[in-house]
Amino acid sequence: MNMQTSQTRSRAGLAAALRVSISRLSRRMRAEGGHSLSATQIGALGAVARHDALTPGELAAHEKVQPPSMTRTIARLEADGLLTRSPHPTDRRQVVLSLTAAGDKLLKEERRRKEAWLAQRLAELTPEEQSILRQAAPILERLSHG
Amino acid sequence: MNMQTSQTRSRAGLAAALRVSISRLSRRMRAEGGHSLSATQIGALGAVARHDALTPGELAAHEKVQPPSMTRTIARLEADGLLTRSPHPTDRRQVVLSLTAAGDKLLKEERRRKEAWLAQRLAELTPEEQSILRQAAPILERLSHG
DNA sequence: TATTGTTATACTCTATAACTATA
DNA sequence: TATAGTTATAGAGTATAACAATA
């Protein structure tokens, strides 16, 4: 068997193993986040946090939902005091969204819980295993971006 | 600074980095799966595939939904010809679920797409990076299980 | 009586189509 | 006319409560 075939087979096996672990870890972390908001709401709030001063249309495009769906999500988050709608400086059709202090705090708490859960699991690994994951982390980061 | 403090800080940083990459990879893989079924339907079908001859109650418990919700999901999957409901051998109250050939094929196709996407990303890494991920894979597997 | 599964009903999230205000 | 956002309405997925069949 030639080298290319061997590499390809190995890579498919690696992909299969990583797919299962990544999916399961993601599911478990989601379960640890605390359930004050739905995944939809957390997603929208997180996008506003990352790109401040988004319009509803931009947010809908970013979250890959239609504008009317985002209208409802925004209405709920605004009613809960987690984000604010303010007039666009130059275009009176548009609206600008920003996080409130409460929204910011809630997002940070959500992240904190997930990371605390993961950190606890990491603490149960040997130093060698932790070292391997430290090497792997930037690679996974690149993999997730590209 | 003592060693313990350094390790702890390092671990929190590692947890933060892994949380972001894992969440993003999971989201991207999900988007690659092909959208013939919803996440709910894929989840239920996958559980039946992993533990054949499940009852609706067991499946609902496994997927962490209430029995009436699973009744609807099962009805849809049965109507689509992806699983079958047959009488329980000894308890006439119960029902036994099994995958059809079409359900099995659909699940395998879904997995194949996600893994093909991931394998393609892996192919863009250097051999050294791939080697690190091969070492990391069993650790992530354990992390996701515990 | 207790358990398994289903039906009835309501709430959330999603969509498409139609509408309002503004450019 | 075109664009940004909202309102109207409908379909899928979830839940709780009530029910039927069986143990």
CSV table of N, CA and C in Angstrom, one decimal, chain A residues 17-138:
chain,number,residue,atom,x,y,z
A,17,ALA,N,-13.0,10.1,14.6
A,17,ALA,CA,-12.9,10.2,16.0
A,17,ALA,C,-13.1,11.6,16.5
A,18,LEU,N,-12.6,12.6,15.8
A,18,LEU,CA,-12.7,14.0,16.2
A,18,LEU,C,-14.2,14.4,16.1
A,19,ARG,N,-14.9,14.0,15.1
A,19,ARG,CA,-16.3,14.4,14.9
A,19,ARG,C,-17.1,14.0,16.1
A,20,VAL,N,-16.9,12.7,16.6
A,20,VAL,CA,-17.7,12.2,17.7
A,20,VAL,C,-17.4,13.0,19.0
A,21,SER,N,-16.1,13.2,19.2
A,21,SER,CA,-15.7,13.8,20.5
A,21,SER,C,-16.1,15.3,20.5
A,22,ILE,N,-15.9,15.9,19.4
A,22,ILE,CA,-16.2,17.4,19.3
A,22,ILE,C,-17.8,17.6,19.5
A,23,SER,N,-18.5,16.7,18.8
A,23,SER,CA,-20.0,16.9,19.0
A,23,SER,C,-20.4,16.6,20.4
A,24,ARG,N,-19.9,15.6,21.0
A,24,ARG,CA,-20.3,15.3,22.4
A,24,ARG,C,-19.9,16.3,23.4
A,25,LEU,N,-18.6,16.8,23.2
A,25,LEU,CA,-18.1,17.9,24.1
A,25,LEU,C,-19.0,19.1,24.0
A,26,SER,N,-19.3,19.5,22.8
A,26,SER,CA,-20.1,20.7,22.5
A,26,SER,C,-21.5,20.5,23.2
A,27,ARG,N,-22.1,19.3,23.1
A,27,ARG,CA,-23.4,19.1,23.7
A,27,ARG,C,-23.3,19.2,25.2
A,28,ARG,N,-22.3,18.6,25.8
A,28,ARG,CA,-22.2,18.6,27.2
A,28,ARG,C,-21.9,20.0,27.8
A,29,MET,N,-21.1,20.8,27.0
A,29,MET,CA,-20.8,22.2,27.5
A,29,MET,C,-22.1,23.0,27.4
A,30,ARG,N,-22.9,22.8,26.4
A,30,ARG,CA,-24.2,23.5,26.2
A,30,ARG,C,-25.1,23.2,27.4
A,31,ALA,N,-25.1,22.0,27.8
A,31,ALA,CA,-25.9,21.6,29.0
A,31,ALA,C,-25.4,22.2,30.3
A,32,GLU,N,-24.2,22.6,30.3
A,32,GLU,CA,-23.6,23.2,31.5
A,32,GLU,C,-23.8,24.7,31.6
A,33,GLY,N,-24.3,25.3,30.5
A,33,GLY,CA,-24.3,26.8,30.4
A,33,GLY,C,-25.3,27.5,31.4
A,34,GLY,N,-26.2,26.7,31.9
A,34,GLY,CA,-27.3,27.4,32.7
A,34,GLY,C,-28.4,27.7,31.7
A,35,HIS,N,-29.6,27.6,32.0
A,35,HIS,CA,-30.6,27.7,31.0
A,35,HIS,C,-31.6,28.9,31.1
A,36,SER,N,-31.0,30.0,31.5
A,36,SER,CA,-31.9,31.2,31.6
A,36,SER,C,-32.3,31.6,30.2
A,37,LEU,N,-31.5,31.4,29.2
A,37,LEU,CA,-31.9,31.8,27.9
A,37,LEU,C,-31.8,30.6,26.9
A,38,SER,N,-32.5,30.6,25.8
A,38,SER,CA,-32.5,29.6,24.8
A,38,SER,C,-31.2,29.7,24.0
A,39,ALA,N,-30.8,28.7,23.2
A,39,ALA,CA,-29.7,28.8,22.4
A,39,ALA,C,-29.8,29.9,21.4
A,40,THR,N,-31.0,30.1,20.8
A,40,THR,CA,-31.2,31.2,19.9
A,40,THR,C,-30.9,32.6,20.6
A,41,GLN,N,-31.4,32.7,21.8
A,41,GLN,CA,-31.1,34.0,22.5
A,41,GLN,C,-29.6,34.2,22.8
A,42,ILE,N,-29.0,33.2,23.3
A,42,ILE,CA,-27.6,33.3,23.6
A,42,ILE,C,-26.8,33.6,22.3
A,43,GLY,N,-27.2,32.9,21.2
A,43,GLY,CA,-26.5,33.2,20.0
A,43,GLY,C,-26.6,34.6,19.5
A,44,ALA,N,-27.8,35.1,19.6
A,44,ALA,CA,-28.0,36.5,19.1
A,44,ALA,C,-27.3,37.5,20.1
A,45,LEU,N,-27.4,37.3,21.4
A,45,LEU,CA,-26.7,38.1,22.3
A,45,LEU,C,-25.2,38.1,22.1
A,46,GLY,N,-24.7,36.9,21.9
A,46,GLY,CA,-23.2,36.8,21.7
A,46,GLY,C,-22.8,37.5,20.5
A,47,ALA,N,-23.6,37.4,19.4
A,47,ALA,CA,-23.2,38.1,18.2
A,47,ALA,C,-23.2,39.6,18.4
A,48,VAL,N,-24.1,40.2,19.2
A,48,VAL,CA,-24.2,41.6,19.4
A,48,VAL,C,-22.9,42.0,20.3
A,49,ALA,N,-22.5,41.1,21.2
A,49,ALA,CA,-21.4,41.3,22.0
A,49,ALA,C,-20.1,41.4,21.2
A,50,ARG,N,-20.0,40.5,20.2
A,50,ARG,CA,-18.8,40.4,19.4
A,50,ARG,C,-18.7,41.6,18.4
A,51,HIS,N,-19.8,42.0,17.9
A,51,HIS,CA,-19.8,43.1,16.9
A,51,HIS,C,-20.8,44.1,17.4
A,52,ASP,N,-20.3,45.0,18.2
A,52,ASP,CA,-21.2,46.0,18.8
A,52,ASP,C,-21.8,46.9,17.7
A,53,ALA,N,-23.0,47.4,18.0
A,53,ALA,CA,-23.7,48.4,17.1
A,53,ALA,C,-24.1,47.7,15.8
A,54,LEU,N,-24.6,46.5,15.9
A,54,LEU,CA,-25.2,45.8,14.8
A,54,LEU,C,-26.6,46.3,14.5
A,55,THR,N,-27.1,46.2,13.3
A,55,THR,CA,-28.5,46.4,13.0
A,55,THR,C,-29.2,45.0,13.0
A,56,PRO,N,-30.5,45.0,13.2
A,56,PRO,CA,-31.3,43.8,13.1
A,56,PRO,C,-31.0,42.9,11.9
A,57,GLY,N,-30.9,43.6,10.7
A,57,GLY,CA,-30.7,42.9,9.5
A,57,GLY,C,-29.3,42.2,9.5
A,58,GLU,N,-28.3,42.9,10.0
A,58,GLU,CA,-26.9,42.3,10.0
A,58,GLU,C,-26.9,41.2,11.0
A,59,LEU,N,-27.6,41.3,12.1
A,59,LEU,CA,-27.7,40.2,13.1
A,59,LEU,C,-28.4,39.0,12.5
A,60,ALA,N,-29.5,39.2,11.8
A,60,ALA,CA,-30.2,38.1,11.2
A,60,ALA,C,-29.3,37.4,10.2
A,61,ALA,N,-28.6,38.1,9.4
A,61,ALA,CA,-27.7,37.5,8.4
A,61,ALA,C,-26.6,36.7,9.1
A,62,HIS,N,-26.0,37.3,10.2
A,62,HIS,CA,-25.0,36.7,10.9
A,62,HIS,C,-25.4,35.3,11.5
A,63,GLU,N,-26.6,35.3,12.1
A,63,GLU,CA,-27.2,34.1,12.8
A,63,GLU,C,-27.9,33.2,11.8
A,64,LYS,N,-27.9,33.6,10.5
A,64,LYS,CA,-28.5,32.8,9.5
A,64,LYS,C,-30.0,32.5,9.7
A,65,VAL,N,-30.7,33.5,10.1
A,65,VAL,CA,-32.2,33.4,10.2
A,65,VAL,C,-32.8,34.6,9.4
A,66,GLN,N,-34.1,34.5,9.2
A,66,GLN,CA,-34.7,35.6,8.4
A,66,GLN,C,-35.0,36.7,9.3
A,67,PRO,N,-35.1,38.0,8.8
A,67,PRO,CA,-35.3,39.1,9.6
A,67,PRO,C,-36.5,39.0,10.6
A,68,PRO,N,-37.7,38.5,10.1
A,68,PRO,CA,-38.8,38.5,11.1
A,68,PRO,C,-38.5,37.6,12.3
A,69,SER,N,-37.7,36.6,12.1
A,69,SER,CA,-37.4,35.7,13.3
A,69,SER,C,-36.5,36.5,14.2
A,70,MET,N,-35.6,37.3,13.7
A,70,MET,CA,-34.7,38.0,14.6
A,70,MET,C,-35.5,39.2,15.3
A,71,THR,N,-36.5,39.7,14.6
A,71,THR,CA,-37.3,40.8,15.2
A,71,THR,C,-37.9,40.2,16.5
A,72,ARG,N,-38.4,39.0,16.5
A,72,ARG,CA,-38.9,38.4,17.7
A,72,ARG,C,-37.9,38.2,18.8
A,73,THR,N,-36.8,37.6,18.4
A,73,THR,CA,-35.7,37.4,19.4
A,73,THR,C,-35.2,38.7,20.0
A,74,ILE,N,-35.1,39.7,19.2
A,74,ILE,CA,-34.6,41.0,19.7
A,74,ILE,C,-35.7,41.5,20.7
A,75,ALA,N,-37.0,41.4,20.3
A,75,ALA,CA,-38.0,41.9,21.2
A,75,ALA,C,-38.0,41.3,22.6
A,76,ARG,N,-37.7,40.0,22.6
A,76,ARG,CA,-37.6,39.3,23.8
A,76,ARG,C,-36.4,39.7,24.7
A,77,LEU,N,-35.3,39.8,24.0
A,77,LEU,CA,-34.0,40.2,24.7
A,77,LEU,C,-34.1,41.6,25.2
A,78,GLU,N,-34.8,42.5,24.4
A,78,GLU,CA,-35.0,43.9,24.9
A,78,GLU,C,-35.9,43.9,26.1
A,79,ALA,N,-37.0,43.1,26.0
A,79,ALA,CA,-38.0,43.1,27.2
A,79,ALA,C,-37.3,42.5,28.4
A,80,ASP,N,-36.3,41.7,28.2
A,80,ASP,CA,-35.6,41.1,29.4
A,80,ASP,C,-34.5,42.0,29.8
A,81,GLY,N,-34.3,43.2,29.2
A,81,GLY,CA,-33.3,44.1,29.6
A,81,GLY,C,-31.9,43.7,29.3
A,82,LEU,N,-31.7,42.9,28.2
A,82,LEU,CA,-30.4,42.4,27.9
A,82,LEU,C,-29.7,43.1,26.7
A,83,LEU,N,-30.5,43.7,25.9
A,83,LEU,CA,-30.0,44.6,24.9
A,83,LEU,C,-30.9,45.8,24.7
A,84,THR,N,-30.4,46.8,24.0
A,84,THR,CA,-31.2,48.0,23.7
A,84,THR,C,-31.2,48.3,22.2
A,85,ARG,N,-32.3,48.9,21.8
A,85,ARG,CA,-32.5,49.3,20.4
A,85,ARG,C,-32.4,50.8,20.4
A,86,SER,N,-31.5,51.4,19.6
A,86,SER,CA,-31.5,52.8,19.5
A,86,SER,C,-31.5,53.3,18.0
A,87,PRO,N,-31.8,54.5,17.7
A,87,PRO,CA,-31.9,55.0,16.4
A,87,PRO,C,-30.6,55.0,15.7
A,88,HIS,N,-30.6,54.7,14.4
A,88,HIS,CA,-29.3,54.7,13.6
A,88,HIS,C,-29.0,56.2,13.4
A,89,PRO,N,-27.7,56.5,13.5
A,89,PRO,CA,-27.3,58.0,13.4
A,89,PRO,C,-27.7,58.7,12.1
A,90,THR,N,-27.7,58.0,11.0
A,90,THR,CA,-27.9,58.7,9.7
A,90,THR,C,-29.2,58.2,9.0
A,91,ASP,N,-29.6,56.9,9.2
A,91,ASP,CA,-30.6,56.3,8.4
A,91,ASP,C,-31.8,56.0,9.4
A,92,ARG,N,-32.9,56.7,9.2
A,92,ARG,CA,-34.0,56.6,10.2
A,92,ARG,C,-34.8,55.3,10.0
A,93,ARG,N,-34.5,54.5,8.9
A,93,ARG,CA,-35.1,53.2,8.8
A,93,ARG,C,-34.5,52.2,9.7
A,94,GLN,N,-33.2,52.4,10.0
A,94,GLN,CA,-32.4,51.4,10.7
A,94,GLN,C,-32.4,51.6,12.2
A,95,VAL,N,-32.0,50.5,12.9
A,95,VAL,CA,-31.9,50.4,14.3
A,95,VAL,C,-30.6,49.9,14.7
A,96,VAL,N,-30.0,50.4,15.8
A,96,VAL,CA,-28.7,49.9,16.3
A,96,VAL,C,-28.9,49.2,17.6
A,97,LEU,N,-28.3,48.0,17.7
A,97,LEU,CA,-28.4,47.1,18.8
A,97,LEU,C,-27.1,47.2,19.7
A,98,SER,N,-27.3,47.3,21.0
A,98,SER,CA,-26.2,47.2,21.9
A,98,SER,C,-26.5,46.4,23.1
A,99,LEU,N,-25.5,45.8,23.7
A,99,LEU,CA,-25.7,45.0,24.9
A,99,LEU,C,-25.9,46.0,26.1
A,100,THR,N,-26.8,45.6,27.0
A,100,THR,CA,-26.8,46.3,28.3
A,100,THR,C,-25.8,45.6,29.3
A,101,ALA,N,-25.6,46.3,30.4
A,101,ALA,CA,-24.7,45.7,31.4
A,101,ALA,C,-25.2,44.3,31.8
A,102,ALA,N,-26.5,44.2,32.0
A,102,ALA,CA,-27.1,42.9,32.4
A,102,ALA,C,-26.8,41.8,31.3
A,103,GLY,N,-26.9,42.2,30.0
A,103,GLY,CA,-26.7,41.3,28.9
A,103,GLY,C,-25.2,40.8,28.9
A,104,ASP,N,-24.3,41.8,29.1
A,104,ASP,CA,-22.9,41.5,29.2
A,104,ASP,C,-22.6,40.5,30.3
A,105,LYS,N,-23.2,40.8,31.5
A,105,LYS,CA,-23.0,40.0,32.7
A,105,LYS,C,-23.5,38.6,32.4
A,106,LEU,N,-24.6,38.5,31.9
A,106,LEU,CA,-25.2,37.1,31.6
A,106,LEU,C,-24.4,36.3,30.7
A,107,LEU,N,-23.9,36.9,29.6
A,107,LEU,CA,-23.0,36.2,28.7
A,107,LEU,C,-21.7,35.7,29.3
A,108,LYS,N,-21.2,36.6,30.2
A,108,LYS,CA,-19.9,36.2,30.8
A,108,LYS,C,-20.1,35.1,31.8
A,109,GLU,N,-21.3,35.1,32.5
A,109,GLU,CA,-21.6,34.0,33.4
A,109,GLU,C,-21.8,32.7,32.7
A,110,GLU,N,-22.4,32.8,31.5
A,110,GLU,CA,-22.6,31.6,30.7
A,110,GLU,C,-21.3,31.0,30.3
A,111,ARG,N,-20.4,31.8,29.8
A,111,ARG,CA,-19.1,31.3,29.4
A,111,ARG,C,-18.3,30.8,30.6
A,112,ARG,N,-18.4,31.5,31.7
A,112,ARG,CA,-17.7,31.1,32.9
A,112,ARG,C,-18.1,29.7,33.3
A,113,ARG,N,-19.4,29.4,33.3
A,113,ARG,CA,-19.9,28.0,33.7
A,113,ARG,C,-19.3,27.0,32.8
A,114,LYS,N,-19.4,27.2,31.5
A,114,LYS,CA,-18.9,26.2,30.5
A,114,LYS,C,-17.4,25.9,30.7
A,115,GLU,N,-16.7,27.0,30.9
A,115,GLU,CA,-15.2,26.9,31.0
A,115,GLU,C,-14.9,26.2,32.3
A,116,ALA,N,-15.6,26.5,33.4
A,116,ALA,CA,-15.4,25.9,34.7
A,116,ALA,C,-15.6,24.4,34.6
A,117,TRP,N,-16.7,24.0,33.9
A,117,TRP,CA,-16.9,22.6,33.7
A,117,TRP,C,-15.7,21.9,32.9
A,118,LEU,N,-15.3,22.6,31.8
A,118,LEU,CA,-14.3,22.0,31.0
A,118,LEU,C,-12.9,22.0,31.8
A,119,ALA,N,-12.7,23.1,32.6
A,119,ALA,CA,-11.4,23.1,33.3
A,119,ALA,C,-11.4,22.0,34.4
A,120,GLN,N,-12.5,21.7,34.9
A,120,GLN,CA,-12.6,20.6,35.9
A,120,GLN,C,-12.3,19.3,35.3
A,121,ARG,N,-12.8,19.1,34.0
A,121,ARG,CA,-12.5,17.8,33.3
A,121,ARG,C,-11.0,17.8,33.0
A,122,LEU,N,-10.4,18.9,32.6
A,122,LEU,CA,-9.0,19.0,32.3
A,122,LEU,C,-8.1,18.7,33.5
A,123,ALA,N,-8.6,19.1,34.6
A,123,ALA,CA,-7.8,18.9,35.9
A,123,ALA,C,-7.7,17.4,36.2
A,124,GLU,N,-8.6,16.6,35.6
A,124,GLU,CA,-8.5,15.1,35.9
A,124,GLU,C,-7.6,14.4,34.9
A,125,LEU,N,-7.0,15.1,34.0
A,125,LEU,CA,-6.0,14.5,33.1
A,125,LEU,C,-4.6,14.5,33.7
A,126,THR,N,-3.8,13.7,33.1
A,126,THR,CA,-2.4,13.7,33.6
A,126,THR,C,-1.7,15.0,33.0
A,127,PRO,N,-0.6,15.4,33.6
A,127,PRO,CA,0.2,16.6,33.0
A,127,PRO,C,0.6,16.3,31.5
A,128,GLU,N,0.9,15.1,31.2
A,128,GLU,CA,1.3,14.8,29.8
A,128,GLU,C,0.1,15.0,28.9
A,129,GLU,N,-1.1,14.6,29.3
A,129,GLU,CA,-2.3,14.7,28.5
A,129,GLU,C,-2.6,16.2,28.3
A,130,GLN,N,-2.5,16.9,29.4
A,130,GLN,CA,-2.8,18.4,29.3
A,130,GLN,C,-1.8,19.0,28.4
A,131,SER,N,-0.6,18.6,28.4
A,131,SER,CA,0.4,19.2,27.5
A,131,SER,C,0.1,18.9,26.1
A,132,ILE,N,-0.4,17.8,25.8
A,132,ILE,CA,-0.8,17.5,24.4
A,132,ILE,C,-1.9,18.4,24.0
A,133,LEU,N,-2.9,18.6,24.9
A,133,LEU,CA,-4.1,19.4,24.5
A,133,LEU,C,-3.6,20.9,24.3
A,134,ARG,N,-2.6,21.3,25.1
A,134,ARG,CA,-2.1,22.7,24.9
A,134,ARG,C,-1.5,22.8,23.6
A,135,GLN,N,-0.8,21.8,23.1
A,135,GLN,CA,-0.3,21.8,21.7
A,135,GLN,C,-1.4,21.8,20.7
A,136,ALA,N,-2.4,21.0,21.0
A,136,ALA,CA,-3.5,20.8,20.0
A,136,ALA,C,-4.4,22.1,19.9
A,137,ALA,N,-4.5,22.8,21.0
A,137,ALA,CA,-5.5,23.9,21.1
A,137,ALA,C,-5.4,24.9,19.9
A,138,PRO,N,-4.2,25.4,19.6
A,138,PRO,CA,-4.1,26.4,18.5
A,138,PRO,C,-4.4,25.7,17.1
